[in-house]
Amino acid sequence: MNWAGLYTVLSGVNRHSTAIGRIWLSVIFIFRIMVLVVAAESVWGDEKSAFTCNTQQPGCNSVCYDHFFPISHIRLWALQLILVTTPALLVAMHVAYQQHQEKKLLVLTGHADPKHMEEVKKHKMRISGSLWWTYVCSVVFRLLFEAVFMYIFYMLYPGYQMVRLVKCEAYPCPNTVDCFISRPTEKTIFTVFMLVTSSICIVLNMAELVYLVVRACARRVQHNSNPPSGKGSFYGHKLSSEYKQNEVNQLLTEQDGSLKDILRRNPGLQEKGDRCSAC
Amino acid sequence: MDWGALHTILGGVNKHSTSIGKIWLTVLFIFRIMILVVAAERVWGDEQDDFVCNTLQPGCKNVCYDHFFPISHIRLWALQLIFVSTPALLVAMHVAYRRHEKKRQFRKGDQKCEYKDIEEIRKQRFRIEGSLWWTYTSSIFFRLVFEAVFMYAFYFMYDGFRMPRLMKCNAWPCPNTVDCFVSRPTEKTVFTIFMIAVSSICILLNVAELCYLLVKFFLRRSKKPVNPKHHPNHENKEETKQNEMNELISDSCQNTVIGFSS
């Protein structure tokens, strides 16, 4: 299980995201994860072995390195990327649950043929209702994790710049000792790059949040001003559910028990139901 | 055979798990295995090379390292993850056995068999009841036991979960007491705490799943006996069907366009 595995897991979620969500996912995978794996890990690869202190005292090197770099940048970024990408799995779980419910409904109404089952699996879910809330929560969590890690970075490595020389006086170093960091300029460049992409991702997440909220409000306003009044209504699918409900009620008050038998004996009813659910 | 192969094997079990089981599997793969592979292995990568002792005595460093780190954290975690994910294979084996039986029935042309073809048998998802319930519950129980055992082993070996910077060693052949310095102690402490926290979350998920299965079992048992013979119960069936449909329609129709082509 590595970054490629995470990519496989998350690309499934992509289908049910908004356009901004897809852009965000591409930025994460190309400009952050790929840069981390392909470039940054080699820059930080020799961070400890090439950290040199001006002393022969055994242990001074290790202790000074640990004092100035409690957690390596690379590990912080890896944790950040994993935590930031995981809220999307909430959405994936919710979508899977809804698909499961749809399949159950198909089975109950007697439309459980492979074609319809495949359709359930393939069609894109609208982000409305409870899925909207799950999606918004996932975006909020993403923002939160990004902000928390940016803050941790600032706390641990204030100024984001990697200096060439650090002065260390932790035990067992005798007095104050000069320690030299390997590749400071390259590290500074990559740190700034990762920070910039992180900020871009924060901006994208905020834009997505605003977009979702505005869309929900617009939908509500439209719904209030145009109440559903017939087959040609804008909310055809919602109406079709009400219509379907009525059909189902009618069918279930018939004397004979089996729903399938009823539908078989009244093909006209079934067709009417089908026609209307498609409007 | 690596973590990817384990992911493939366990992905198949996922289909027959409860929702909590699926969440547990996701947490296991993303927050434990992935963190182990992507981050933790690098942190512990130079653990012996950079373990430095304040002595020139040959062999002292090796002996002290072995004394303080009988098994490396990374290896313990790898073993823990393998042991904890394997009970799920009990369930996979049981499901495979059931499928095999159904296929045998189907091939013999048994009238009771309700499947239309072999493909349907292969794709069918079994409900967790009967003997499968016992297998599933046993697998969760074993998972819990393994998690607890490894947490205890960890605590026993590395008293307190914290990695100190300096260790004092006086094993032979070190002359007197020698200062030894561990590499990256803070980073190691952070990752140790992280892995312990996620391990606790997994234990909680397993306990929750066990409770859920027990409650479901008792509920199912309490629903069974009441069945008046003289009362036509197709009305009750209608009601339950109606309720189920109402529920499904209100849940799913908000977000879907059920477009049946005429």
PDB file of C-alpha atoms in Angstrom, chain A residues 1-3 5-6 9 36 41 45 47-49 57-60 62-63 65-76 78-79 82-83 86 89 93-94 97-98 100-102 104-106 108-109 111 115-116 119 123-132 170-172 237-238 240-242 244-245 248-249 252-260 274-275 277-279, chain B residues 2-7 19 22-24 26-44 46 49-56 116 123 125 163-166 168 179-191 194 234-235 237-262:
ATOM      1  CA  MET A   1       0.000   0.000   0.000  1.00  0.00           C
ATOM      2  CA  ASN A   2       1.754   3.160  -1.159  1.00  0.00           C
ATOM      3  CA  TRP A   3       0.916   6.363  -3.006  1.00  0.00           C
ATOM      4  CA  GLY A   5      -2.646   2.458  -3.930  1.00  0.00           C
ATOM      5  CA  LEU A   6      -4.011   5.700  -2.501  1.00  0.00           C
ATOM      6  CA  VAL A   9      -8.701   4.390  -3.942  1.00  0.00           C
ATOM      7  CA  LEU A  36       7.335  14.641  -2.994  1.00  0.00           C
ATOM      8  CA  GLU A  41      12.606  12.642  -1.045  1.00  0.00           C
ATOM      9  CA  GLY A  45      17.535  11.657   1.582  1.00  0.00           C
ATOM     10  CA  GLU A  47      19.607  14.892   5.703  1.00  0.00           C
ATOM     11  CA  LYS A  48      21.068  13.007   8.635  1.00  0.00           C
ATOM     12  CA  SER A  49      24.132  11.396   7.139  1.00  0.00           C
ATOM     13  CA  GLN A  57      32.358  14.047  20.464  1.00  0.00           C
ATOM     14  CA  PRO A  58      30.338  10.878  19.835  1.00  0.00           C
ATOM     15  CA  GLY A  59      26.613  11.438  19.984  1.00  0.00           C
ATOM     16  CA  CYS A  60      26.772  15.196  19.558  1.00  0.00           C
ATOM     17  CA  SER A  62      22.717  12.789  16.615  1.00  0.00           C
ATOM     18  CA  VAL A  63      21.574  14.932  19.490  1.00  0.00           C
ATOM     19  CA  TYR A  65      20.139  16.792  14.575  1.00  0.00           C
ATOM     20  CA  ASP A  66      17.297  15.633  16.787  1.00  0.00           C
ATOM     21  CA  HIS A  67      17.174  19.020  18.512  1.00  0.00           C
ATOM     22  CA  PHE A  68      16.852  21.030  15.287  1.00  0.00           C
ATOM     23  CA  PHE A  69      14.721  18.563  13.288  1.00  0.00           C
ATOM     24  CA  PRO A  70      12.237  16.883  15.613  1.00  0.00           C
ATOM     25  CA  ILE A  71      10.218  15.679  12.606  1.00  0.00           C
ATOM     26  CA  SER A  72      11.612  15.728   9.111  1.00  0.00           C
ATOM     27  CA  HIS A  73       9.819  17.868   6.493  1.00  0.00           C
ATOM     28  CA  ILE A  74       9.267  14.820   4.339  1.00  0.00           C
ATOM     29  CA  ARG A  75       7.407  12.936   7.043  1.00  0.00           C
ATOM     30  CA  LEU A  76       5.302  15.975   7.866  1.00  0.00           C
ATOM     31  CA  ALA A  78       3.541  12.651   3.882  1.00  0.00           C
ATOM     32  CA  LEU A  79       1.288  12.787   6.955  1.00  0.00           C
ATOM     33  CA  ILE A  82      -2.526  11.334   3.727  1.00  0.00           C
ATOM     34  CA  LEU A  83      -4.727  13.165   6.214  1.00  0.00           C
ATOM     35  CA  THR A  86      -8.740  10.818   3.417  1.00  0.00           C
ATOM     36  CA  LEU A  89     -13.386   8.542   1.569  1.00  0.00           C
ATOM     37  CA  MET A  93     -18.654   5.512   1.680  1.00  0.00           C
ATOM     38  CA  HIS A  94     -21.831   7.581   1.486  1.00  0.00           C
ATOM     39  CA  TYR A  97     -24.337   3.267   0.776  1.00  0.00           C
ATOM     40  CA  GLN A  98     -26.717   5.133  -1.532  1.00  0.00           C
ATOM     41  CA  HIS A 100     -26.694  -0.124  -2.134  1.00  0.00           C
ATOM     42  CA  GLN A 101     -30.057   1.436  -1.214  1.00  0.00           C
ATOM     43  CA  GLU A 102     -30.883   1.989  -4.883  1.00  0.00           C
ATOM     44  CA  LYS A 104     -32.401  -2.746  -2.873  1.00  0.00           C
ATOM     45  CA  LEU A 105     -35.161  -0.539  -4.257  1.00  0.00           C
ATOM     46  CA  LEU A 106     -34.689  -2.011  -7.710  1.00  0.00           C
ATOM     47  CA  LEU A 108     -38.115  -4.622  -4.343  1.00  0.00           C
ATOM     48  CA  THR A 109     -39.848  -3.061  -7.334  1.00  0.00           C
ATOM     49  CA  HIS A 111     -36.370  -4.202 -11.795  1.00  0.00           C
ATOM     50  CA  LYS A 115     -28.753  -3.726 -17.031  1.00  0.00           C
ATOM     51  CA  HIS A 116     -30.386  -1.623 -14.333  1.00  0.00           C
ATOM     52  CA  GLU A 119     -26.746   1.646 -14.427  1.00  0.00           C
ATOM     53  CA  HIS A 123     -24.446   6.848 -12.898  1.00  0.00           C
ATOM     54  CA  LYS A 124     -23.131   9.946 -11.174  1.00  0.00           C
ATOM     55  CA  MET A 125     -24.764  10.895  -7.900  1.00  0.00           C
ATOM     56  CA  ARG A 126     -26.160  14.385  -7.530  1.00  0.00           C
ATOM     57  CA  ILE A 127     -24.637  16.221  -4.611  1.00  0.00           C
ATOM     58  CA  SER A 128     -27.825  17.036  -2.767  1.00  0.00           C
ATOM     59  CA  GLY A 129     -29.535  16.088   0.460  1.00  0.00           C
ATOM     60  CA  SER A 130     -27.463  14.119   2.933  1.00  0.00           C
ATOM     61  CA  LEU A 131     -24.678  13.620   0.381  1.00  0.00           C
ATOM     62  CA  TRP A 132     -24.303  17.408   0.236  1.00  0.00           C
ATOM     63  CA  ALA A 170      22.897  20.077  23.916  1.00  0.00           C
ATOM     64  CA  TYR A 171      24.624  17.381  25.989  1.00  0.00           C
ATOM     65  CA  PRO A 172      27.039  15.686  25.187  1.00  0.00           C
ATOM     66  CA  HIS A 237     -36.835  13.014 -10.336  1.00  0.00           C
ATOM     67  CA  LYS A 238     -38.268  14.089  -6.989  1.00  0.00           C
ATOM     68  CA  SER A 240     -41.201  10.791  -9.963  1.00  0.00           C
ATOM     69  CA  SER A 241     -40.438   9.496  -6.471  1.00  0.00           C
ATOM     70  CA  GLU A 242     -43.760  10.902  -5.198  1.00  0.00           C
ATOM     71  CA  LYS A 244     -43.813   6.205  -7.685  1.00  0.00           C
ATOM     72  CA  GLN A 245     -44.879   6.294  -4.041  1.00  0.00           C
ATOM     73  CA  VAL A 248     -46.626   1.646  -5.021  1.00  0.00           C
ATOM     74  CA  ASN A 249     -49.342   2.446  -2.495  1.00  0.00           C
ATOM     75  CA  LEU A 252     -49.988  -2.641  -2.366  1.00  0.00           C
ATOM     76  CA  THR A 253     -53.648  -2.107  -1.529  1.00  0.00           C
ATOM     77  CA  GLU A 254     -54.552  -4.704  -4.165  1.00  0.00           C
ATOM     78  CA  GLN A 255     -55.961  -7.937  -2.765  1.00  0.00           C
ATOM     79  CA  ASP A 256     -53.260 -10.269  -4.020  1.00  0.00           C
ATOM     80  CA  GLY A 257     -50.067 -10.250  -1.962  1.00  0.00           C
ATOM     81  CA  SER A 258     -47.169 -10.581  -4.366  1.00  0.00           C
ATOM     82  CA  LEU A 259     -46.002  -7.317  -5.887  1.00  0.00           C
ATOM     83  CA  LYS A 260     -44.532  -9.052  -8.882  1.00  0.00           C
ATOM     84  CA  ASP A 274     -41.648   3.735 -15.971  1.00  0.00           C
ATOM     85  CA  ARG A 275     -42.625   6.551 -18.313  1.00  0.00           C
ATOM     86  CA  SER A 277     -39.937   8.185 -13.673  1.00  0.00           C
ATOM     87  CA  ALA A 278     -38.023   9.124 -16.791  1.00  0.00           C
ATOM     88  CA  CYS A 279     -39.427  12.675 -16.858  1.00  0.00           C
TER      89      CYS A 279
ATOM     90  CA  ASP B   2       4.016  -7.622  -0.263  1.00  0.00           C
ATOM     91  CA  TRP B   3       1.511  -5.217   1.242  1.00  0.00           C
ATOM     92  CA  GLY B   4      -0.104  -4.708  -2.160  1.00  0.00           C
ATOM     93  CA  ALA B   5      -0.814  -8.420  -2.465  1.00  0.00           C
ATOM     94  CA  LEU B   6      -2.329  -8.428   1.035  1.00  0.00           C
ATOM     95  CA  HIS B   7      -4.539  -5.546  -0.067  1.00  0.00           C
ATOM     96  CA  SER B  19     -19.990  -1.411   7.451  1.00  0.00           C
ATOM     97  CA  LYS B  22     -15.182  -1.938   5.955  1.00  0.00           C
ATOM     98  CA  ILE B  23     -14.225   1.169   7.903  1.00  0.00           C
ATOM     99  CA  TRP B  24     -11.782  -0.899   9.951  1.00  0.00           C
ATOM    100  CA  THR B  26      -9.802   1.271   5.357  1.00  0.00           C
ATOM    101  CA  VAL B  27      -8.232   2.561   8.582  1.00  0.00           C
ATOM    102  CA  LEU B  28      -5.868  -0.415   8.600  1.00  0.00           C
ATOM    103  CA  PHE B  29      -4.669   0.109   5.061  1.00  0.00           C
ATOM    104  CA  ILE B  30      -4.479   3.864   4.911  1.00  0.00           C
ATOM    105  CA  PHE B  31      -3.489   4.915   8.418  1.00  0.00           C
ATOM    106  CA  ARG B  32      -1.345   1.970   9.406  1.00  0.00           C
ATOM    107  CA  ILE B  33       0.100   0.079   6.473  1.00  0.00           C
ATOM    108  CA  MET B  34       0.499   3.119   4.273  1.00  0.00           C
ATOM    109  CA  ILE B  35       2.087   5.214   7.024  1.00  0.00           C
ATOM    110  CA  LEU B  36       4.406   2.321   7.819  1.00  0.00           C
ATOM    111  CA  VAL B  37       5.546   1.951   4.224  1.00  0.00           C
ATOM    112  CA  VAL B  38       5.675   5.599   3.239  1.00  0.00           C
ATOM    113  CA  ALA B  39       7.042   7.249   6.374  1.00  0.00           C
ATOM    114  CA  ALA B  40       7.942   5.059   9.327  1.00  0.00           C
ATOM    115  CA  GLU B  41      10.317   2.741   7.458  1.00  0.00           C
ATOM    116  CA  ARG B  42      12.456   5.741   6.481  1.00  0.00           C
ATOM    117  CA  VAL B  43      12.592   7.045  10.027  1.00  0.00           C
ATOM    118  CA  TRP B  44      13.850   3.703  11.331  1.00  0.00           C
ATOM    119  CA  ASP B  46      19.272   4.153   9.786  1.00  0.00           C
ATOM    120  CA  ASP B  49      23.995   2.696  11.509  1.00  0.00           C
ATOM    121  CA  ASP B  50      23.349   5.895  13.391  1.00  0.00           C
ATOM    122  CA  PHE B  51      23.256   4.334  16.829  1.00  0.00           C
ATOM    123  CA  VAL B  52      26.421   5.859  18.264  1.00  0.00           C
ATOM    124  CA  CYS B  53      28.213   4.900  21.493  1.00  0.00           C
ATOM    125  CA  ASN B  54      30.878   6.984  23.190  1.00  0.00           C
ATOM    126  CA  THR B  55      33.581   4.344  22.961  1.00  0.00           C
ATOM    127  CA  LEU B  56      36.066   2.915  20.512  1.00  0.00           C
ATOM    128  CA  LYS B 116     -29.874 -18.932 -12.695  1.00  0.00           C
ATOM    129  CA  LYS B 123     -21.100 -12.675  -7.331  1.00  0.00           C
ATOM    130  CA  ARG B 125     -23.061 -11.604  -1.219  1.00  0.00           C
ATOM    131  CA  MET B 163      12.256   6.965  22.708  1.00  0.00           C
ATOM    132  CA  PRO B 164      14.995   8.518  24.834  1.00  0.00           C
ATOM    133  CA  ARG B 165      17.954  10.332  23.261  1.00  0.00           C
ATOM    134  CA  LEU B 166      20.559   8.819  25.518  1.00  0.00           C
ATOM    135  CA  LYS B 168      23.553   4.136  29.295  1.00  0.00           C
ATOM    136  CA  ASP B 179      26.728   6.638  26.697  1.00  0.00           C
ATOM    137  CA  CYS B 180      24.847   5.557  23.587  1.00  0.00           C
ATOM    138  CA  PHE B 181      22.802   7.911  21.443  1.00  0.00           C
ATOM    139  CA  VAL B 182      19.731   6.927  19.480  1.00  0.00           C
ATOM    140  CA  SER B 183      19.114   8.480  16.069  1.00  0.00           C
ATOM    141  CA  ARG B 184      15.969  10.608  15.509  1.00  0.00           C
ATOM    142  CA  PRO B 185      14.372   9.935  18.923  1.00  0.00           C
ATOM    143  CA  THR B 186      11.714  12.665  18.675  1.00  0.00           C
ATOM    144  CA  GLU B 187      10.533  11.583  15.239  1.00  0.00           C
ATOM    145  CA  LYS B 188      10.394   7.996  16.436  1.00  0.00           C
ATOM    146  CA  THR B 189       8.373   8.974  19.498  1.00  0.00           C
ATOM    147  CA  VAL B 190       5.885  10.868  17.296  1.00  0.00           C
ATOM    148  CA  PHE B 191       5.372   7.914  14.991  1.00  0.00           C
ATOM    149  CA  PHE B 194       0.631   7.811  16.115  1.00  0.00           C
ATOM    150  CA  HIS B 234     -49.433 -11.285   3.932  1.00  0.00           C
ATOM    151  CA  GLU B 235     -50.788  -8.001   5.263  1.00  0.00           C
ATOM    152  CA  LYS B 237     -45.563  -8.584   4.676  1.00  0.00           C
ATOM    153  CA  GLU B 238     -47.188  -5.825   2.659  1.00  0.00           C
ATOM    154  CA  GLU B 239     -46.660  -3.364   5.472  1.00  0.00           C
ATOM    155  CA  THR B 240     -42.992  -4.231   5.853  1.00  0.00           C
ATOM    156  CA  LYS B 241     -42.535  -4.045   2.108  1.00  0.00           C
ATOM    157  CA  GLN B 242     -44.310  -0.681   2.053  1.00  0.00           C
ATOM    158  CA  ASN B 243     -42.162   0.620   4.897  1.00  0.00           C
ATOM    159  CA  GLU B 244     -38.986  -0.594   3.286  1.00  0.00           C
ATOM    160  CA  MET B 245     -39.913   0.999  -0.013  1.00  0.00           C
ATOM    161  CA  ASN B 246     -40.881   4.267   1.634  1.00  0.00           C
ATOM    162  CA  GLU B 247     -37.550   4.329   3.403  1.00  0.00           C
ATOM    163  CA  LEU B 248     -35.600   3.560   0.283  1.00  0.00           C
ATOM    164  CA  ILE B 249     -37.521   6.051  -1.816  1.00  0.00           C
ATOM    165  CA  SER B 250     -37.038   8.878   0.659  1.00  0.00           C
ATOM    166  CA  ASP B 251     -33.338   8.051   1.088  1.00  0.00           C
ATOM    167  CA  SER B 252     -32.325   7.510  -2.467  1.00  0.00           C
ATOM    168  CA  CYS B 253     -34.666   9.507  -4.679  1.00  0.00           C
ATOM    169  CA  GLN B 254     -33.377  12.848  -3.494  1.00  0.00           C
ATOM    170  CA  ASN B 255     -30.102  12.227  -5.209  1.00  0.00           C
ATOM    171  CA  THR B 256     -30.797   9.970  -8.092  1.00  0.00           C
ATOM    172  CA  VAL B 257     -32.481  10.035 -11.378  1.00  0.00           C
ATOM    173  CA  ILE B 258     -33.977   6.634 -11.773  1.00  0.00           C
ATOM    174  CA  GLY B 259     -34.075   6.660 -15.496  1.00  0.00           C
ATOM    175  CA  PHE B 260     -35.530   3.429 -16.761  1.00  0.00           C
ATOM    176  CA  SER B 261     -35.525   3.522 -20.487  1.00  0.00           C
ATOM    177  CA  SER B 262     -38.949   2.633 -21.828  1.00  0.00           C
TER     178      SER B 262
END
